[in-house]
XYZ file of C-alpha atoms in Angstrom:
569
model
C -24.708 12.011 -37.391
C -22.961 9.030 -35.811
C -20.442 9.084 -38.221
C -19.637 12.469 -38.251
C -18.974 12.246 -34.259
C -16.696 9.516 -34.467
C -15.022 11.849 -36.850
C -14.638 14.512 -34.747
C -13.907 12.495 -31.805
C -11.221 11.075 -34.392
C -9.491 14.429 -35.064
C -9.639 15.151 -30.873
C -7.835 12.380 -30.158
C -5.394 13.191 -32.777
C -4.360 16.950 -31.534
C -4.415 15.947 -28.103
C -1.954 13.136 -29.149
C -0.215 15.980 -31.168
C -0.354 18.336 -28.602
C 1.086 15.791 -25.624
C 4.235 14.224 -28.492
C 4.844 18.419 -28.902
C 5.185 18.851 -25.390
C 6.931 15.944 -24.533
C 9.760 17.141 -26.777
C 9.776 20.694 -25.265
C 10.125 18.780 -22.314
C 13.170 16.539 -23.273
C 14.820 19.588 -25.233
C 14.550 22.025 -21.903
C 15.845 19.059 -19.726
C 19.501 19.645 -21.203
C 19.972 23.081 -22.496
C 17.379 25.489 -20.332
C 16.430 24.098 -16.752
C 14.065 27.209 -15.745
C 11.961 26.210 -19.272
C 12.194 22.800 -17.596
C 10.694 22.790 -15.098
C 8.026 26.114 -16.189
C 6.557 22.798 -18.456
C 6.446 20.854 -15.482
C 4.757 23.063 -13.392
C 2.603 24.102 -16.444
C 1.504 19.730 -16.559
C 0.756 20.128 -12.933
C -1.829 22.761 -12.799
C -5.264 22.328 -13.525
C -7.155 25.067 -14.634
C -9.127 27.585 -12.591
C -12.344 27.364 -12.069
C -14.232 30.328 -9.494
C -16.664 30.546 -8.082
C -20.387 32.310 -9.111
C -22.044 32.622 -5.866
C -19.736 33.580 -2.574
C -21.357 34.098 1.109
C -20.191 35.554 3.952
C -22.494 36.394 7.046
C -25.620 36.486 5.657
C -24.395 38.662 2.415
C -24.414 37.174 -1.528
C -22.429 37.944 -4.054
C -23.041 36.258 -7.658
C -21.649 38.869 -9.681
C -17.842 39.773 -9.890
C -17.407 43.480 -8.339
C -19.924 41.606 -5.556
C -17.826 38.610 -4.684
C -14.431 41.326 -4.882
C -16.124 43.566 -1.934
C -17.011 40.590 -0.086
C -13.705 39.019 0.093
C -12.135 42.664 0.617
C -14.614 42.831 3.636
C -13.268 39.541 5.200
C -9.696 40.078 4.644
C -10.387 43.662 6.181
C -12.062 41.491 9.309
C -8.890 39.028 9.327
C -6.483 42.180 9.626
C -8.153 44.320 11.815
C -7.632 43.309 15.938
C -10.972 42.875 17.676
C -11.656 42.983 21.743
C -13.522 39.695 22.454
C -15.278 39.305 25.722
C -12.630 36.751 26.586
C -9.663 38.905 26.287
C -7.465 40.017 29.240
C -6.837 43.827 28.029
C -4.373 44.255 30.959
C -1.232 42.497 29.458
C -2.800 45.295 26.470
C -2.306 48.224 27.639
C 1.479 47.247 29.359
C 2.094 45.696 25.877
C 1.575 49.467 24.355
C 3.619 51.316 27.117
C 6.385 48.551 27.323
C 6.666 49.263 23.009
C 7.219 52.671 23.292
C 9.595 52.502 25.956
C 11.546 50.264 23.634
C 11.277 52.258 20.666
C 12.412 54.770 21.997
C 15.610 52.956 23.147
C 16.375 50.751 20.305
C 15.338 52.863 17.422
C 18.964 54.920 17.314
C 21.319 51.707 18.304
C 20.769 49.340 14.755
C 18.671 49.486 11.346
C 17.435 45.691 13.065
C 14.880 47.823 14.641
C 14.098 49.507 11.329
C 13.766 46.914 9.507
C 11.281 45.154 11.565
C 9.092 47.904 12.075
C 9.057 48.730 9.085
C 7.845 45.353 7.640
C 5.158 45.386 9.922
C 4.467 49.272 9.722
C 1.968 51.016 6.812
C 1.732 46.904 5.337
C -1.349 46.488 2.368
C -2.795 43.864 0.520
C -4.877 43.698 -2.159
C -7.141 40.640 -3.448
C -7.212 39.797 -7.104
C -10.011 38.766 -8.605
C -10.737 37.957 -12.734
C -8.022 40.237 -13.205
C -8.922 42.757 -10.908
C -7.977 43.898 -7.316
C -9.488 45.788 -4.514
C -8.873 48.731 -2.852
C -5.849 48.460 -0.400
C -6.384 46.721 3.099
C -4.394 48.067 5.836
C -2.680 45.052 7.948
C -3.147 45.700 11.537
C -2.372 42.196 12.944
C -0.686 39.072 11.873
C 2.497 37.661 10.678
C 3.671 38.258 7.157
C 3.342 34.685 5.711
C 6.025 33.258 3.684
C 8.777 35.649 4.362
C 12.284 34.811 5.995
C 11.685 35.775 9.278
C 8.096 34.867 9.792
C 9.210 31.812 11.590
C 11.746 33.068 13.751
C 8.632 35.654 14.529
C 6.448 33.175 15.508
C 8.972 31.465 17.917
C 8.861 35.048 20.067
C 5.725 34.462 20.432
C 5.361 31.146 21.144
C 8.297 31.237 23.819
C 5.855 32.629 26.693
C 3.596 29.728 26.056
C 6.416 26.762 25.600
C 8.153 28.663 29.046
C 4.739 28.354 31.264
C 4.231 24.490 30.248
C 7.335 23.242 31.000
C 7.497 25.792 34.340
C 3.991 23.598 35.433
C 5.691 20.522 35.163
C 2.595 19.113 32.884
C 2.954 16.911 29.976
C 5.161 13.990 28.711
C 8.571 13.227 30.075
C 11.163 10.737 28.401
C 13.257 9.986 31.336
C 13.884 13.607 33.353
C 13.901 15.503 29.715
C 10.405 17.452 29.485
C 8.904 16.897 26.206
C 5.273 18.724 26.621
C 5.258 20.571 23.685
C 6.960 20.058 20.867
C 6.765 23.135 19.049
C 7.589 24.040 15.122
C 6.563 27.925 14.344
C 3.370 27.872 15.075
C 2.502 24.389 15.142
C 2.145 22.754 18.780
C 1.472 19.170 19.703
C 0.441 18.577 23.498
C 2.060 15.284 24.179
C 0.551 14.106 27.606
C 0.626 10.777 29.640
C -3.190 11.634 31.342
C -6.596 13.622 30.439
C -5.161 15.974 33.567
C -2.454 16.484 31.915
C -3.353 17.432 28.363
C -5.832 19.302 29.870
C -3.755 21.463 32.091
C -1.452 22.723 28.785
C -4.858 23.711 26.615
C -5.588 25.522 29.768
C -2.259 27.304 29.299
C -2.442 27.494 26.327
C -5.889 29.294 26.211
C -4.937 31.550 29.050
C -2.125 32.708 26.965
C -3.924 33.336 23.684
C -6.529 35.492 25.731
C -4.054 38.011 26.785
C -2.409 38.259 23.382
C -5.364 38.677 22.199
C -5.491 35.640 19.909
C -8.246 33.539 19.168
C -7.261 29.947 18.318
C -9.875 27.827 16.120
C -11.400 24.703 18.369
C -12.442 22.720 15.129
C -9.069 22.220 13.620
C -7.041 21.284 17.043
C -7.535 16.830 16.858
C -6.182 14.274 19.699
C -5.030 11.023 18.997
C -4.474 8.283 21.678
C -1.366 6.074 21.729
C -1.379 2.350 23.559
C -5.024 3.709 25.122
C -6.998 0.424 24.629
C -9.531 -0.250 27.161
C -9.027 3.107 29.094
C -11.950 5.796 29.836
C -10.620 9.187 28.152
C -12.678 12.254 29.164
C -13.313 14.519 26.881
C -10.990 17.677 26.244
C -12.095 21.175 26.050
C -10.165 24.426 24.308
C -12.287 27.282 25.133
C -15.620 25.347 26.407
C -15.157 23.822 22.862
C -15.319 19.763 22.674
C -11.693 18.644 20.735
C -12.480 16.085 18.616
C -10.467 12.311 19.426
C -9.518 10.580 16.223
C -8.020 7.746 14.958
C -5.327 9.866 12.894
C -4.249 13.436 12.102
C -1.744 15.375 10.296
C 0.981 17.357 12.345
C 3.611 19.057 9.736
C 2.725 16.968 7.014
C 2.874 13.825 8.588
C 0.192 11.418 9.550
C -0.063 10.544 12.990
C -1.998 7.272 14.485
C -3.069 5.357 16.935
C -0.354 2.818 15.959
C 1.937 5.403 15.373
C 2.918 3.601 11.888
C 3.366 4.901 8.749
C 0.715 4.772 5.853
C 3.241 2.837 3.185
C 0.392 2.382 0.904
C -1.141 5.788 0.927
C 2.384 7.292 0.192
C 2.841 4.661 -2.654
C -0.407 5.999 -4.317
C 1.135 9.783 -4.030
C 4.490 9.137 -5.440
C 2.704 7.150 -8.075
C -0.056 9.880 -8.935
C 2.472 12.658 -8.476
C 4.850 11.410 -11.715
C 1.351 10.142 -13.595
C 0.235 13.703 -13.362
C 3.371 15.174 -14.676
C 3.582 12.425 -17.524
C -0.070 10.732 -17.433
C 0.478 8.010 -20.603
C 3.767 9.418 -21.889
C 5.893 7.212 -18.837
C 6.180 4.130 -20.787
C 8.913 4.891 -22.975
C 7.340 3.220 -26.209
C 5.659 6.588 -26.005
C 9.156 8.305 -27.086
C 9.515 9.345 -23.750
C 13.399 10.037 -22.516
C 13.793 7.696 -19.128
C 16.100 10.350 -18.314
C 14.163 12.913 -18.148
C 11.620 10.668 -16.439
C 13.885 9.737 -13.657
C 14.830 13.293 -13.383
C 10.612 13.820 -12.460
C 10.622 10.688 -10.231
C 13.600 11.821 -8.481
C 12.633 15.379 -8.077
C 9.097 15.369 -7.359
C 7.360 11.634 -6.500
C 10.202 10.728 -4.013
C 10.232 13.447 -1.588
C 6.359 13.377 -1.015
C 7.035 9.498 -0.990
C 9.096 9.434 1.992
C 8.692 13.144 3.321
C 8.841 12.257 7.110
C 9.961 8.541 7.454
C 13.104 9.264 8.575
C 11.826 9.618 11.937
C 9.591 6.711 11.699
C 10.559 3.517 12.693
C 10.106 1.477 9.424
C 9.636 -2.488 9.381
C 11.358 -4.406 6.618
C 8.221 -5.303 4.590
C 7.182 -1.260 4.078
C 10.754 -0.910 2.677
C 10.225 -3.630 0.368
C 7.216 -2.194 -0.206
C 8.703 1.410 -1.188
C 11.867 -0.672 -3.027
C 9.077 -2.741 -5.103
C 7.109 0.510 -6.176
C 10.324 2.138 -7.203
C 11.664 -0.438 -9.388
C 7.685 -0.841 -11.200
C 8.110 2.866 -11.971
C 12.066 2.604 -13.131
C 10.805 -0.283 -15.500
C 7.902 1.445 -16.678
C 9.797 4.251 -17.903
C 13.054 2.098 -19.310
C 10.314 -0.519 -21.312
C 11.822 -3.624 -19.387
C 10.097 -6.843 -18.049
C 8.946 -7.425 -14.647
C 12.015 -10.690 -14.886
C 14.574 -7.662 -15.513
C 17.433 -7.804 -12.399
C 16.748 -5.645 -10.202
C 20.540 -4.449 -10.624
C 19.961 -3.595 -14.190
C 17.003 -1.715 -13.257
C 18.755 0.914 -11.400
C 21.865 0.837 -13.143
C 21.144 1.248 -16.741
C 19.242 4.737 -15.760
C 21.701 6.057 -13.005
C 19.263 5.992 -10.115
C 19.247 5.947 -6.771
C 17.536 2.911 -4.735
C 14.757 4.626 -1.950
C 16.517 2.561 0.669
C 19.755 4.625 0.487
C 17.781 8.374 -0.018
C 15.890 7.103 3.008
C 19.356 6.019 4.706
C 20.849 9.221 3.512
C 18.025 11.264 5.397
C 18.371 9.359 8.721
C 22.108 10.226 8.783
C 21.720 13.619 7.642
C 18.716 14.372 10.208
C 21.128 12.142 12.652
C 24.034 15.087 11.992
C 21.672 18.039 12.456
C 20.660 17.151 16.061
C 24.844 16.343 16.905
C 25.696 19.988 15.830
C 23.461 21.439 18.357
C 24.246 20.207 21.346
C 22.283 22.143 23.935
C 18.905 20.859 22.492
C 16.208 18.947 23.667
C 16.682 16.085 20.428
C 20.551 15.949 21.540
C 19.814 14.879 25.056
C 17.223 12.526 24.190
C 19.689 11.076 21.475
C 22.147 10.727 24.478
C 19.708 8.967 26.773
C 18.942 6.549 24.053
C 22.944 6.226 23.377
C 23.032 4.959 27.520
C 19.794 3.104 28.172
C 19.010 2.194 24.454
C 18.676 -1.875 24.119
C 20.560 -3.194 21.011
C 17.299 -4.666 20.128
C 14.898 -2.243 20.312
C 12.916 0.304 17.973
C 14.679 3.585 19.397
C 15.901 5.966 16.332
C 19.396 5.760 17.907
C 19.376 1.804 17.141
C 18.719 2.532 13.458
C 21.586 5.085 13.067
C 23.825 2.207 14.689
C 22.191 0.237 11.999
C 22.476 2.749 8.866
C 26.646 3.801 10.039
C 27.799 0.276 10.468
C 26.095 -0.464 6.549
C 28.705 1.722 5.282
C 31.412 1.262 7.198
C 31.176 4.546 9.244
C 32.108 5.218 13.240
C 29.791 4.916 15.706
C 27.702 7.261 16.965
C 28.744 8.143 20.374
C 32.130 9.175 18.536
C 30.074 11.413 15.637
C 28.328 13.178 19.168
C 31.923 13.988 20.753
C 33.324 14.876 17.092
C 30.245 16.526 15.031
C 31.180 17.587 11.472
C 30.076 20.154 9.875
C 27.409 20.092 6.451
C 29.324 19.855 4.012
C 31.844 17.524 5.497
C 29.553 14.717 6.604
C 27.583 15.202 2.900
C 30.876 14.440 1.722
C 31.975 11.500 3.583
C 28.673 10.020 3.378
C 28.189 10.558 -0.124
C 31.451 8.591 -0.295
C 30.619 5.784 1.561
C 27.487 5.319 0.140
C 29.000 5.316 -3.486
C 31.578 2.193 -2.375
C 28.698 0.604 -0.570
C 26.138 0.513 -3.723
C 29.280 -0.085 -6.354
C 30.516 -3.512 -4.458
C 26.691 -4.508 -4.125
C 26.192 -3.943 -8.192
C 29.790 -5.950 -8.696
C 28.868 -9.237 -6.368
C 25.144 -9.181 -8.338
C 26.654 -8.968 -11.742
C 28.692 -12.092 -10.732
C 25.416 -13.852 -9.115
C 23.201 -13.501 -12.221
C 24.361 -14.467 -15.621
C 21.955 -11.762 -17.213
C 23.991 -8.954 -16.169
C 27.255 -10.089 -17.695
C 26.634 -7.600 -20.478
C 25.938 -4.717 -18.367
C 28.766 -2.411 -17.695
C 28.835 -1.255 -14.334
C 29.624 2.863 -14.400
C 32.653 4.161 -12.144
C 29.762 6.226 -10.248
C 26.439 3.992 -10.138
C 24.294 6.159 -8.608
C 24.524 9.311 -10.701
C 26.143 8.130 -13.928
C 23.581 6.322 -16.140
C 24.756 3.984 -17.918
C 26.057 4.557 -22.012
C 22.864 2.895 -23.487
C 20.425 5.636 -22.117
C 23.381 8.184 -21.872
C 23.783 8.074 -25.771
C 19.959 8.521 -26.682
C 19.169 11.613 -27.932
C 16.093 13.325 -26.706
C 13.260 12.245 -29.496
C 10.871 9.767 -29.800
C 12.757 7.658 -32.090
C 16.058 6.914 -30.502
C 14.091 6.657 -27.637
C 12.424 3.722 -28.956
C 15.435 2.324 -30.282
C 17.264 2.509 -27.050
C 14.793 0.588 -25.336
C 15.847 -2.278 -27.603
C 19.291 -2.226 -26.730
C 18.109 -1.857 -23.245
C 16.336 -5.397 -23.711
C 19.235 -7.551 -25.851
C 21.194 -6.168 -22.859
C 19.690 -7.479 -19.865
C 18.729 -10.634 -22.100
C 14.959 -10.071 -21.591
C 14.453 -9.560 -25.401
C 13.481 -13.146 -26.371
C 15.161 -13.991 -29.761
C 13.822 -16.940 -32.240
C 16.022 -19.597 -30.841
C 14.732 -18.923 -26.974
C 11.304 -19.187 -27.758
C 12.330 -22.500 -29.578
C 13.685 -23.821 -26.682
C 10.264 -23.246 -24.534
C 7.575 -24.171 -27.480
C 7.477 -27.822 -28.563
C 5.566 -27.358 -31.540
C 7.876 -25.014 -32.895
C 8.480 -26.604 -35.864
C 8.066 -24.156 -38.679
C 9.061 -20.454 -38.946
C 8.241 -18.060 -41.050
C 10.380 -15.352 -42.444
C 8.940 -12.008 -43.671
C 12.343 -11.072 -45.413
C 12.498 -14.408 -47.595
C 8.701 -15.483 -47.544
C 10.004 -19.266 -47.388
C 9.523 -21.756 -44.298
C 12.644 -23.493 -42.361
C 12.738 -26.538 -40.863
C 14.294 -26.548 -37.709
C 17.867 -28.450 -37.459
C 18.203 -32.246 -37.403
C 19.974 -32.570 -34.787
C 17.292 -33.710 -32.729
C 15.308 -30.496 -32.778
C 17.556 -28.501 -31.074
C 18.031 -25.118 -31.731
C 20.778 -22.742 -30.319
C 21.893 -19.343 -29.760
C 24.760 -20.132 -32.797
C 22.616 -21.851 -34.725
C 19.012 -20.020 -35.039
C 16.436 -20.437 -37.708
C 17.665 -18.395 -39.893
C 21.193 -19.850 -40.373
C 19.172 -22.550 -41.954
C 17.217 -20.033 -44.703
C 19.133 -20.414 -48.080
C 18.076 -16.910 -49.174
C 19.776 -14.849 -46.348
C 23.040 -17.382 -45.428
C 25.205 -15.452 -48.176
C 25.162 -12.702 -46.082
C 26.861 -14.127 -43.083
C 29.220 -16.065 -45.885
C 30.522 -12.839 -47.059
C 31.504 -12.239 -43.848
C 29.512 -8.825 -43.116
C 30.168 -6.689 -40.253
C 26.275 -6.800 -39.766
C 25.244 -9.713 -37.458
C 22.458 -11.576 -39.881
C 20.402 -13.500 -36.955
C 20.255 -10.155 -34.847
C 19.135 -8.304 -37.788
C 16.336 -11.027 -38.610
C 15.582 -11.487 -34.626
C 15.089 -7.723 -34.440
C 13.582 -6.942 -37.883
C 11.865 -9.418 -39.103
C 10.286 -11.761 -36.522
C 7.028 -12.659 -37.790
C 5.917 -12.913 -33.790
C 7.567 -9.212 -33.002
C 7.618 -7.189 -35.538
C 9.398 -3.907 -34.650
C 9.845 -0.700 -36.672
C 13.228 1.605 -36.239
């Protein structure tokens, strides 16, 4: 019995192995020739399966069967669509609402197909829950925003004007300077910033006022306060609808983490990048496992780094948590080229074409830097002017690191980019340019530091052109392997027979697969040299290199026949 489960565990292991090296090729095929196959087997690695539920409760209802659970959720989604009167609701600004409509459809329905178009989105809308293959009945949408579509957050800011008008009309809330910043608001996402309890408290109260008459109920449990520089103070608690809001050490506001130090997690977003590429590639990332570092790159680049850095542009960063990104970056970029940890760092990104997270994070500041110039009447554009005048040299302010990021590569200040804003494609362009020179002159003065580049060839384009080692693999397992060979004798990290002389004093006697004899090492006082290895010394294969062959004999018996690394082409 014991033996036939190892057997069978056996043959598992094997078609999973199978099934992984089959679609690791589909995978390197569609990275070249068809990019919507590409990235279908991406997302088809990312998903895990689905798995629903038996028993579903709503109320005091159970459903364990399927046509069950399918009325149940038709029932709540029929609740979630359908506007109730709450004994909190002001039905006043109701009934004006419905006059004030029809006084407006009446006006605007014969001047523009706008009009149309809106009511009609909103107008006879259905939806229908699926279920094991089946759907409900239709359920008539009453209420609500259509999520997802094009305009839903332009329809959200309507609504959210009244409330963002009556908070900064009570003069409540934060202030940098004589800007009002009480709410910042992003479509239906509002953070109360607030320099006292009063304070905060006074906008909820707004805020709750206003909800009542639009008859909108906001949920207590999911609203969270955090408290910056408040050591030692009393906070009172705050209330949203006689509802207790919970004060926490850290909460999430449009993806990003907020804290009490108001510092970013470095370590958390490490662990994402590195379990977002693991779950696309799991053990296929080393490249012994025939894996194109193209292709993996490609992955990195398109899927670990954004949720890597999503949001530290407008974070103030220390130097250590970009190390700390840099040094995660350059673990994966080994892993998937097969190098040593001793590799330059230079080689690293070079030989694969990528791009160093310091410079996509630079590229962000100055792009999010650009978007806030072009619109000149906002909020962010005065406070960027403020901190332009009052700003210390030294300081933390975002306007000091955008002095910091231009001057790197060579571009004009920012009070002249304010006066003169370009346009999107213009400043992509010059900084795209500027950030080529800047990263080619930085991999020319390191190739002249360290004598373990001197092989590399630096590409015209650095950052996008890989370089012709991984450029000329083909996309299968076995060039793959051989290409992280050539990767190795490149950066000189691939230790041949007459290196690990050099380091191991009783080296004395080496043994040669090809010729089964042993060679002494050379008289001249045990020293052994690139030009002369062990192998010069072997009578069987010095003929070769006698005739003169085109075929280096010491790098064929370094790389083939090494009785300590024995490697298979």
């Amino acid at each position: 019995m014991t033996a036939a489960k190892r057997i069978l565990r056996k043959a598992q292991r094997q078609a999973y192995a199978s099934q992984r090296e089959s679609t690791a090729g589909k995978i390197m095929k569609a990275s070249n020739s068809d990019t919507k196959l590409f990235y279908k087997l991406i997302n088809m690695q990312r998903k895990t399966p689905l798995i629903n539920t038996k028993i579903l409760k709503l109320n005091e209802k159970t459903a364990e069967d399927g046509p069950s659970i399918m009325n149940i959720w038709q029932e709540h989604f029929q609740q979630l669509a359908t506007p109730t009167i709450e004994e909190n609701f002001d039905t006043e600004k109701l009934e004006l609402v419905e006059i004030q409509n029809n006084i407006i459809e009446s006006i605007e329905r014969e001047k523009g197909k706008l009009w149309i178009l809106l009511r009609n989105l909103y107008k006879g809308m259905s939806i229908k829950v699926k279920w094991e293959g089946q759907c409900t009945e239709d359920v008539m949408v009453l209420q609500g925003i259509q999520q997802g579509a094009k305009l839903s957050t332009t329809l959200y800011k309507c609504y959210n004007n009244v409330i963002l008008d009556s908070i900064l009309k009570s003069g409540l809330g934060a202030c940098i300077g004589d800007i009002q910043v009480p709410a910042p608001t992003c479509a239906d996402d509002i953070a109360v910033l607030a320099n006292s309890t009063a304070d905060a408290q006074g906008i909820l109260d707004i805020v709750q006022h206003h909800t009542s008459r639009d008859l909108v109920k906001i949920n207590p449990t999911k609203s969270e306060a955090v408290l910056y520089n408040a050591k030692g103070s009393n906070i009172s608690t705050l209330k949203f609808e006689d509802n207790d809001i919970n004060i926490t050490n850290e909460t999430k506001h449009l993806g990003i983490k907020r804290n009490e130090q108001n510092r970013a997690n470095i370590s958390e977003r490490i662990r994402t990048g590195r379990a977002t590429i693991y779950s696309l590639l799991g053990a296929g990332l080393h490249v012994r496992r025939g894996f194109s570092p193209m292709v993996a790159y490609k992955l990195w680049r398109t899927y670990a780094v954004p949720r890597s850095i999503y949001g530290l542009e407008v974070m103030n960063l220390l130097a250590k948590e970009k190390d700390m990104l840099e040094l995660a970056e350059r673990k994966i970029l080994r892993q998937i080229q097969g190098l040593p940890n001793n590799t330059a760092n230079m080689a690293v990104y070079t030989l694969v074409g990528a791009e160093p997270i310091a410079i996509t994070l630079d590229k962000n500041v100055l792009t999010f830097f650009m978007n806030i110039v072009r619109n000149p009447g906002t909020i962010e554009c005065e406070i960027l002017r403020r901190q332009i005048v009052f700003s210390d040299q030294r300081g933390k302010d975002f306007i000091n690191r955008v002095e910091k990021t231009l001057s790197k590569y060579n571009l004009k200040s920012s009070s002249y980019y304010i006066e003169n804003p370009l346009n999107k494609m213009e400043w992509k362009r010059l900084v795209g340019i500027k950030i080529k020179e800047y990263w080619k002159n930085e991999c020319h003065n390191e190739k002249m530091e360290k004598t373990s580049l001197k092989y590399i060839e630096i590409q015209n384009n650095p950052l996008n052109e890989a370089h012709n080692i991984w450029k000329s693999v083909k996309n299968n397992s076995k060039d793959v392997k051989a290409g992280e060979i050539k990767a190795r004798i490149s950066t000189q990290t691939y230790i041949f027979q007459a290196k690990r002389a050099k380091f191991d004093p009783k080296f004395y006697l080496y043994f040669i697969s090809v010729c089964q004899v042993e060679i002494k090492p050379p008289s001249t006082g045990g020293v052994v040299t690139e030009r002369h290895p062990f192998s010069n010394h072997c009578e069987v294969v010095r003929h070769v290199s006698e005739k003169k062959f085109l075929f280096n004999t010491t790098l064929y018996i370094d790389i083939f026949c090494s009785y300590f690394a024995m490697l298979s082409l």
